[in-house]
């Protein structure tokens, strides 16, 4: 069934990402942007576009959009404006959407993504970004009155989301695989979260991606017919939808069929894309400048001010963690995924923790705790300085790693000082050679048979003695020292 | 003249979701012709080096603070709609599955 041609098919993928900007009020009016409230509680005459109303741009939206654009290395337009995009669909109360057409707030940028694929070498790739513009979100349709046979008879509309501020980010067609597309989307989300301009919650729709995808028989061939895919609500869905669609298009071409330009929906339960009935004549948007909204001019001074407020971005942090702190690319990536985690790590290193140990504790035990309690690293009462203190106790041989793990739950709950807990409970490591020797001699006396077996060649028994020793000392014997003395005494 | 015919009018009306009866198409074609003729007249003005005007008032950066003022007027707005169901606006079905 599979074809056997040697064609080096290549996919060409571009993403349109809608990011909900996390402002309190909507883009052009004071109505709330709260998610999940009763239907139509956050609407007003401006949202509904009633005659005589005047939309006014939310200054926070402009600030967030410009900061997002800066983080994506885009050039901020000196002069920008809003336009009306006409289309008729009931999720749009005004029959037009206020968007930006030929003068977006920013154009021509790029981000660097780090592509990790199982069994393949990790690589860096620069992905071009065409533009970023501001626009308003649409409402939500609930298809009701469904009677299985005829489908829904009518729709119900909730306009709470209508007028919520969006930044639409359009990539260049620089992506080549589903993995790259998913990584691009997750890097965009990471950047938006670092900036604090969006929570990027895909389940609640604060980050939505549409994929444009085509295939061509070689990397030199002209682009094939492109298909748009919608309805993916996770990064893995983006990857799978791309991979499915690439396979479908190649198969069509190899069977001598055409690929039709259309919009397809990703069906998560069936793991495939299916054709969506096209809205006829919907491509004629007849944009024109919105007469209600004045133009926007961003001065050098405003730009400088906002640029100075940008945090260090994920890719810069990744580079710094691996270059300056000597972490592996993998650790650097895990630690920088969430800003709170990265900041916790940096504070621990600042407080004197060794970077590699801090990374291990944070990505291991601490992450497990944070995830299981659904917390964030910024909520932890066990402070980064406490972690640094604990790591230093281990590295200076004051406590064993095992003791550290034993007291960790208490540290996480109380946020107490590890040093104090170790002192109070007498958990300090026994590192006095004489004391250890004394315990070992007693131990060997109580297991004469095992000692004899060891001496006659059953060297594996050393493990048994180590176990007994740890049991007797409650894990407090300095393992290195104990092993050394034990080996000497066992030899006899 | 005669740049606009009845089928152009039908198309434009369709894009604007206007239900124009066939016997009015010709009349609208004539009126649109007149509007275009007026635009043609305007086009004779030399606008070299004059930036496009999109608004009558030259103001930039009209902005407001990001503040929520609650407006509990759901019922008033729903009352303006042709149909409602519960707290939703009710509209004809859009997609046939």
PDB file of N, CA, C and O in Angstrom, chain B residues 23-68:
ATOM      1  N   UNK B  23     -35.730  43.460  -9.650  1.00  0.00           N
ATOM      2  CA  UNK B  23     -36.187  44.634 -10.391  1.00  0.00           C
ATOM      3  C   UNK B  23     -35.557  45.931  -9.881  1.00  0.00           C
ATOM      4  O   UNK B  23     -35.802  46.993 -10.423  1.00  0.00           O
ATOM      5  N   UNK B  24     -34.741  45.820  -8.806  1.00  0.00           N
ATOM      6  CA  UNK B  24     -34.077  47.031  -8.328  1.00  0.00           C
ATOM      7  C   UNK B  24     -32.601  47.077  -8.738  1.00  0.00           C
ATOM      8  O   UNK B  24     -31.917  48.072  -8.499  1.00  0.00           O
ATOM      9  N   UNK B  25     -32.100  46.002  -9.315  1.00  0.00           N
ATOM     10  CA  UNK B  25     -30.676  45.925  -9.634  1.00  0.00           C
ATOM     11  C   UNK B  25     -30.252  47.032 -10.588  1.00  0.00           C
ATOM     12  O   UNK B  25     -29.234  47.701 -10.392  1.00  0.00           O
ATOM     13  N   UNK B  26     -31.048  47.235 -11.611  1.00  0.00           N
ATOM     14  CA  UNK B  26     -30.717  48.222 -12.640  1.00  0.00           C
ATOM     15  C   UNK B  26     -30.628  49.625 -12.034  1.00  0.00           C
ATOM     16  O   UNK B  26     -29.672  50.368 -12.275  1.00  0.00           O
ATOM     17  N   UNK B  27     -31.599  49.938 -11.195  1.00  0.00           N
ATOM     18  CA  UNK B  27     -31.672  51.252 -10.555  1.00  0.00           C
ATOM     19  C   UNK B  27     -30.395  51.500  -9.720  1.00  0.00           C
ATOM     20  O   UNK B  27     -29.794  52.567  -9.787  1.00  0.00           O
ATOM     21  N   UNK B  28     -29.983  50.472  -8.975  1.00  0.00           N
ATOM     22  CA  UNK B  28     -28.786  50.628  -8.149  1.00  0.00           C
ATOM     23  C   UNK B  28     -27.526  50.713  -8.997  1.00  0.00           C
ATOM     24  O   UNK B  28     -26.583  51.425  -8.640  1.00  0.00           O
ATOM     25  N   UNK B  29     -27.539  50.005 -10.131  1.00  0.00           N
ATOM     26  CA  UNK B  29     -26.385  50.072 -11.025  1.00  0.00           C
ATOM     27  C   UNK B  29     -26.199  51.512 -11.494  1.00  0.00           C
ATOM     28  O   UNK B  29     -25.081  52.044 -11.495  1.00  0.00           O
ATOM     29  N   UNK B  30     -27.288  52.160 -11.838  1.00  0.00           N
ATOM     30  CA  UNK B  30     -27.221  53.542 -12.318  1.00  0.00           C
ATOM     31  C   UNK B  30     -26.686  54.467 -11.217  1.00  0.00           C
ATOM     32  O   UNK B  30     -25.808  55.307 -11.441  1.00  0.00           O
ATOM     33  N   UNK B  31     -27.193  54.252  -9.984  1.00  0.00           N
ATOM     34  CA  UNK B  31     -26.749  55.104  -8.877  1.00  0.00           C
ATOM     35  C   UNK B  31     -25.258  54.896  -8.571  1.00  0.00           C
ATOM     36  O   UNK B  31     -24.520  55.852  -8.327  1.00  0.00           O
ATOM     37  N   UNK B  32     -24.832  53.644  -8.597  1.00  0.00           N
ATOM     38  CA  UNK B  32     -23.418  53.367  -8.334  1.00  0.00           C
ATOM     39  C   UNK B  32     -22.533  53.981  -9.410  1.00  0.00           C
ATOM     40  O   UNK B  32     -21.447  54.493  -9.136  1.00  0.00           O
ATOM     41  N   UNK B  33     -23.035  53.944 -10.660  1.00  0.00           N
ATOM     42  CA  UNK B  33     -22.318  54.579 -11.771  1.00  0.00           C
ATOM     43  C   UNK B  33     -22.054  56.046 -11.462  1.00  0.00           C
ATOM     44  O   UNK B  33     -20.956  56.553 -11.664  1.00  0.00           O
ATOM     45  N   UNK B  34     -23.079  56.694 -10.959  1.00  0.00           N
ATOM     46  CA  UNK B  34     -22.964  58.127 -10.667  1.00  0.00           C
ATOM     47  C   UNK B  34     -21.921  58.374  -9.595  1.00  0.00           C
ATOM     48  O   UNK B  34     -21.147  59.328  -9.657  1.00  0.00           O
ATOM     49  N   UNK B  35     -21.909  57.499  -8.587  1.00  0.00           N
ATOM     50  CA  UNK B  35     -20.929  57.654  -7.502  1.00  0.00           C
ATOM     51  C   UNK B  35     -19.514  57.489  -8.060  1.00  0.00           C
ATOM     52  O   UNK B  35     -18.607  58.280  -7.782  1.00  0.00           O
ATOM     53  N   UNK B  36     -19.356  56.477  -8.902  1.00  0.00           N
ATOM     54  CA  UNK B  36     -18.031  56.240  -9.484  1.00  0.00           C
ATOM     55  C   UNK B  36     -17.606  57.401 -10.379  1.00  0.00           C
ATOM     56  O   UNK B  36     -16.427  57.774 -10.423  1.00  0.00           O
ATOM     57  N   UNK B  37     -18.569  57.977 -11.056  1.00  0.00           N
ATOM     58  CA  UNK B  37     -18.246  59.110 -11.928  1.00  0.00           C
ATOM     59  C   UNK B  37     -17.727  60.274 -11.087  1.00  0.00           C
ATOM     60  O   UNK B  37     -16.781  60.970 -11.457  1.00  0.00           O
ATOM     61  N   UNK B  38     -18.353  60.449  -9.921  1.00  0.00           N
ATOM     62  CA  UNK B  38     -17.912  61.518  -9.025  1.00  0.00           C
ATOM     63  C   UNK B  38     -16.485  61.234  -8.545  1.00  0.00           C
ATOM     64  O   UNK B  38     -15.633  62.128  -8.496  1.00  0.00           O
ATOM     65  N   UNK B  39     -16.197  59.965  -8.215  1.00  0.00           N
ATOM     66  CA  UNK B  39     -14.850  59.602  -7.779  1.00  0.00           C
ATOM     67  C   UNK B  39     -13.848  59.869  -8.906  1.00  0.00           C
ATOM     68  O   UNK B  39     -12.745  60.371  -8.677  1.00  0.00           O
ATOM     69  N   UNK B  40     -14.278  59.582 -10.126  1.00  0.00           N
ATOM     70  CA  UNK B  40     -13.404  59.840 -11.272  1.00  0.00           C
ATOM     71  C   UNK B  40     -13.040  61.320 -11.375  1.00  0.00           C
ATOM     72  O   UNK B  40     -11.908  61.682 -11.659  1.00  0.00           O
ATOM     73  N   UNK B  41     -14.055  62.114 -11.075  1.00  0.00           N
ATOM     74  CA  UNK B  41     -13.846  63.572 -11.106  1.00  0.00           C
ATOM     75  C   UNK B  41     -12.808  63.959 -10.047  1.00  0.00           C
ATOM     76  O   UNK B  41     -11.906  64.749 -10.296  1.00  0.00           O
ATOM     77  N   UNK B  42     -12.923  63.343  -8.839  1.00  0.00           N
ATOM     78  CA  UNK B  42     -11.978  63.635  -7.756  1.00  0.00           C
ATOM     79  C   UNK B  42     -10.566  63.216  -8.127  1.00  0.00           C
ATOM     80  O   UNK B  42      -9.586  63.854  -7.744  1.00  0.00           O
ATOM     81  N   UNK B  43     -10.495  62.133  -8.881  1.00  0.00           N
ATOM     82  CA  UNK B  43      -9.179  61.599  -9.228  1.00  0.00           C
ATOM     83  C   UNK B  43      -8.368  62.564 -10.088  1.00  0.00           C
ATOM     84  O   UNK B  43      -7.155  62.420 -10.215  1.00  0.00           O
ATOM     85  N   UNK B  44      -9.050  63.546 -10.682  1.00  0.00           N
ATOM     86  CA  UNK B  44      -8.346  64.508 -11.534  1.00  0.00           C
ATOM     87  C   UNK B  44      -7.486  65.457 -10.704  1.00  0.00           C
ATOM     88  O   UNK B  44      -6.568  66.087 -11.213  1.00  0.00           O
ATOM     89  N   UNK B  45      -7.808  65.574  -9.421  1.00  0.00           N
ATOM     90  CA  UNK B  45      -7.024  66.475  -8.561  1.00  0.00           C
ATOM     91  C   UNK B  45      -5.624  65.895  -8.393  1.00  0.00           C
ATOM     92  O   UNK B  45      -5.459  64.704  -8.162  1.00  0.00           O
ATOM     93  N   UNK B  46      -4.617  66.741  -8.516  1.00  0.00           N
ATOM     94  CA  UNK B  46      -3.240  66.281  -8.379  1.00  0.00           C
ATOM     95  C   UNK B  46      -2.912  66.075  -6.891  1.00  0.00           C
ATOM     96  O   UNK B  46      -2.910  67.032  -6.110  1.00  0.00           O
ATOM     97  N   UNK B  47      -2.683  64.825  -6.493  1.00  0.00           N
ATOM     98  CA  UNK B  47      -2.413  64.538  -5.073  1.00  0.00           C
ATOM     99  C   UNK B  47      -0.970  64.080  -4.860  1.00  0.00           C
ATOM    100  O   UNK B  47      -0.666  63.440  -3.865  1.00  0.00           O
ATOM    101  N   UNK B  48      -0.110  64.392  -5.814  1.00  0.00           N
ATOM    102  CA  UNK B  48       1.292  64.027  -5.644  1.00  0.00           C
ATOM    103  C   UNK B  48       1.829  64.618  -4.347  1.00  0.00           C
ATOM    104  O   UNK B  48       1.560  65.783  -4.030  1.00  0.00           O
ATOM    105  N   UNK B  49       2.541  63.813  -3.598  1.00  0.00           N
ATOM    106  CA  UNK B  49       3.166  64.261  -2.345  1.00  0.00           C
ATOM    107  C   UNK B  49       2.179  64.634  -1.235  1.00  0.00           C
ATOM    108  O   UNK B  49       2.550  65.296  -0.276  1.00  0.00           O
ATOM    109  N   UNK B  50       0.932  64.237  -1.397  1.00  0.00           N
ATOM    110  CA  UNK B  50      -0.012  64.497  -0.304  1.00  0.00           C
ATOM    111  C   UNK B  50      -0.348  63.158   0.344  1.00  0.00           C
ATOM    112  O   UNK B  50      -0.801  62.238  -0.331  1.00  0.00           O
ATOM    113  N   UNK B  51      -0.075  63.015   1.648  1.00  0.00           N
ATOM    114  CA  UNK B  51      -0.348  61.721   2.296  1.00  0.00           C
ATOM    115  C   UNK B  51      -1.854  61.441   2.349  1.00  0.00           C
ATOM    116  O   UNK B  51      -2.643  62.393   2.402  1.00  0.00           O
ATOM    117  N   UNK B  52      -2.245  60.177   2.292  1.00  0.00           N
ATOM    118  CA  UNK B  52      -3.672  59.858   2.305  1.00  0.00           C
ATOM    119  C   UNK B  52      -4.334  60.311   3.608  1.00  0.00           C
ATOM    120  O   UNK B  52      -3.737  60.247   4.676  1.00  0.00           O
ATOM    121  N   UNK B  53      -5.529  60.779   3.511  1.00  0.00           N
ATOM    122  CA  UNK B  53      -6.287  61.189   4.692  1.00  0.00           C
ATOM    123  C   UNK B  53      -7.290  60.084   5.007  1.00  0.00           C
ATOM    124  O   UNK B  53      -8.089  59.723   4.155  1.00  0.00           O
ATOM    125  N   UNK B  54      -7.191  59.527   6.193  1.00  0.00           N
ATOM    126  CA  UNK B  54      -8.172  58.509   6.522  1.00  0.00           C
ATOM    127  C   UNK B  54      -9.175  59.017   7.549  1.00  0.00           C
ATOM    128  O   UNK B  54     -10.175  58.384   7.821  1.00  0.00           O
ATOM    129  N   UNK B  55      -8.873  60.147   8.149  1.00  0.00           N
ATOM    130  CA  UNK B  55      -9.764  60.691   9.174  1.00  0.00           C
ATOM    131  C   UNK B  55      -9.847  62.201   9.042  1.00  0.00           C
ATOM    132  O   UNK B  55      -8.922  62.840   8.563  1.00  0.00           O
ATOM    133  N   UNK B  56     -10.958  62.727   9.547  1.00  0.00           N
ATOM    134  CA  UNK B  56     -11.137  64.183   9.456  1.00  0.00           C
ATOM    135  C   UNK B  56     -10.330  64.892  10.536  1.00  0.00           C
ATOM    136  O   UNK B  56      -9.895  66.015  10.366  1.00  0.00           O
ATOM    137  N   UNK B  57     -10.123  64.201  11.680  1.00  0.00           N
ATOM    138  CA  UNK B  57      -9.405  64.842  12.784  1.00  0.00           C
ATOM    139  C   UNK B  57      -8.023  64.211  12.911  1.00  0.00           C
ATOM    140  O   UNK B  57      -7.889  63.001  12.959  1.00  0.00           O
ATOM    141  N   UNK B  58      -7.003  65.038  12.972  1.00  0.00           N
ATOM    142  CA  UNK B  58      -5.647  64.502  13.069  1.00  0.00           C
ATOM    143  C   UNK B  58      -5.231  64.321  14.520  1.00  0.00           C
ATOM    144  O   UNK B  58      -4.600  65.177  15.118  1.00  0.00           O
ATOM    145  N   UNK B  59      -5.598  63.214  15.109  1.00  0.00           N
ATOM    146  CA  UNK B  59      -5.129  62.918  16.466  1.00  0.00           C
ATOM    147  C   UNK B  59      -4.432  61.568  16.447  1.00  0.00           C
ATOM    148  O   UNK B  59      -4.845  60.673  15.715  1.00  0.00           O
ATOM    149  N   UNK B  60      -3.380  61.417  17.229  1.00  0.00           N
ATOM    150  CA  UNK B  60      -2.716  60.115  17.317  1.00  0.00           C
ATOM    151  C   UNK B  60      -2.704  59.639  18.767  1.00  0.00           C
ATOM    152  O   UNK B  60      -2.858  60.427  19.701  1.00  0.00           O
ATOM    153  N   UNK B  61      -2.526  58.344  18.908  1.00  0.00           N
ATOM    154  CA  UNK B  61      -2.401  57.710  20.226  1.00  0.00           C
ATOM    155  C   UNK B  61      -3.513  58.098  21.206  1.00  0.00           C
ATOM    156  O   UNK B  61      -3.251  58.547  22.313  1.00  0.00           O
ATOM    157  N   UNK B  62      -4.736  57.913  20.778  1.00  0.00           N
ATOM    158  CA  UNK B  62      -5.845  58.102  21.709  1.00  0.00           C
ATOM    159  C   UNK B  62      -5.975  56.791  22.491  1.00  0.00           C
ATOM    160  O   UNK B  62      -6.326  55.755  21.921  1.00  0.00           O
ATOM    161  N   UNK B  63      -5.651  56.857  23.761  1.00  0.00           N
ATOM    162  CA  UNK B  63      -5.572  55.627  24.551  1.00  0.00           C
ATOM    163  C   UNK B  63      -6.355  55.773  25.848  1.00  0.00           C
ATOM    164  O   UNK B  63      -6.581  56.876  26.320  1.00  0.00           O
ATOM    165  N   UNK B  64      -6.724  54.611  26.420  1.00  0.00           N
ATOM    166  CA  UNK B  64      -7.372  54.642  27.739  1.00  0.00           C
ATOM    167  C   UNK B  64      -6.635  53.704  28.680  1.00  0.00           C
ATOM    168  O   UNK B  64      -5.900  52.813  28.244  1.00  0.00           O
ATOM    169  N   UNK B  65      -6.839  53.886  29.979  1.00  0.00           N
ATOM    170  CA  UNK B  65      -6.226  53.020  30.977  1.00  0.00           C
ATOM    171  C   UNK B  65      -6.904  51.665  30.950  1.00  0.00           C
ATOM    172  O   UNK B  65      -8.076  51.549  30.603  1.00  0.00           O
ATOM    173  N   UNK B  66      -6.156  50.633  31.371  1.00  0.00           N
ATOM    174  CA  UNK B  66      -6.709  49.279  31.402  1.00  0.00           C
ATOM    175  C   UNK B  66      -7.515  49.077  32.687  1.00  0.00           C
ATOM    176  O   UNK B  66      -7.048  48.485  33.646  1.00  0.00           O
ATOM    177  N   UNK B  67      -8.719  49.617  32.690  1.00  0.00           N
ATOM    178  CA  UNK B  67      -9.557  49.548  33.890  1.00  0.00           C
ATOM    179  C   UNK B  67     -10.900  48.926  33.524  1.00  0.00           C
ATOM    180  O   UNK B  67     -11.464  49.235  32.481  1.00  0.00           O
ATOM    181  N   UNK B  68     -11.390  48.052  34.392  1.00  0.00           N
ATOM    182  CA  UNK B  68     -12.692  47.415  34.149  1.00  0.00           C
ATOM    183  C   UNK B  68     -13.774  48.190  34.870  1.00  0.00           C
ATOM    184  O   UNK B  68     -13.658  48.502  36.046  1.00  0.00           O
TER     185      UNK B  68
END
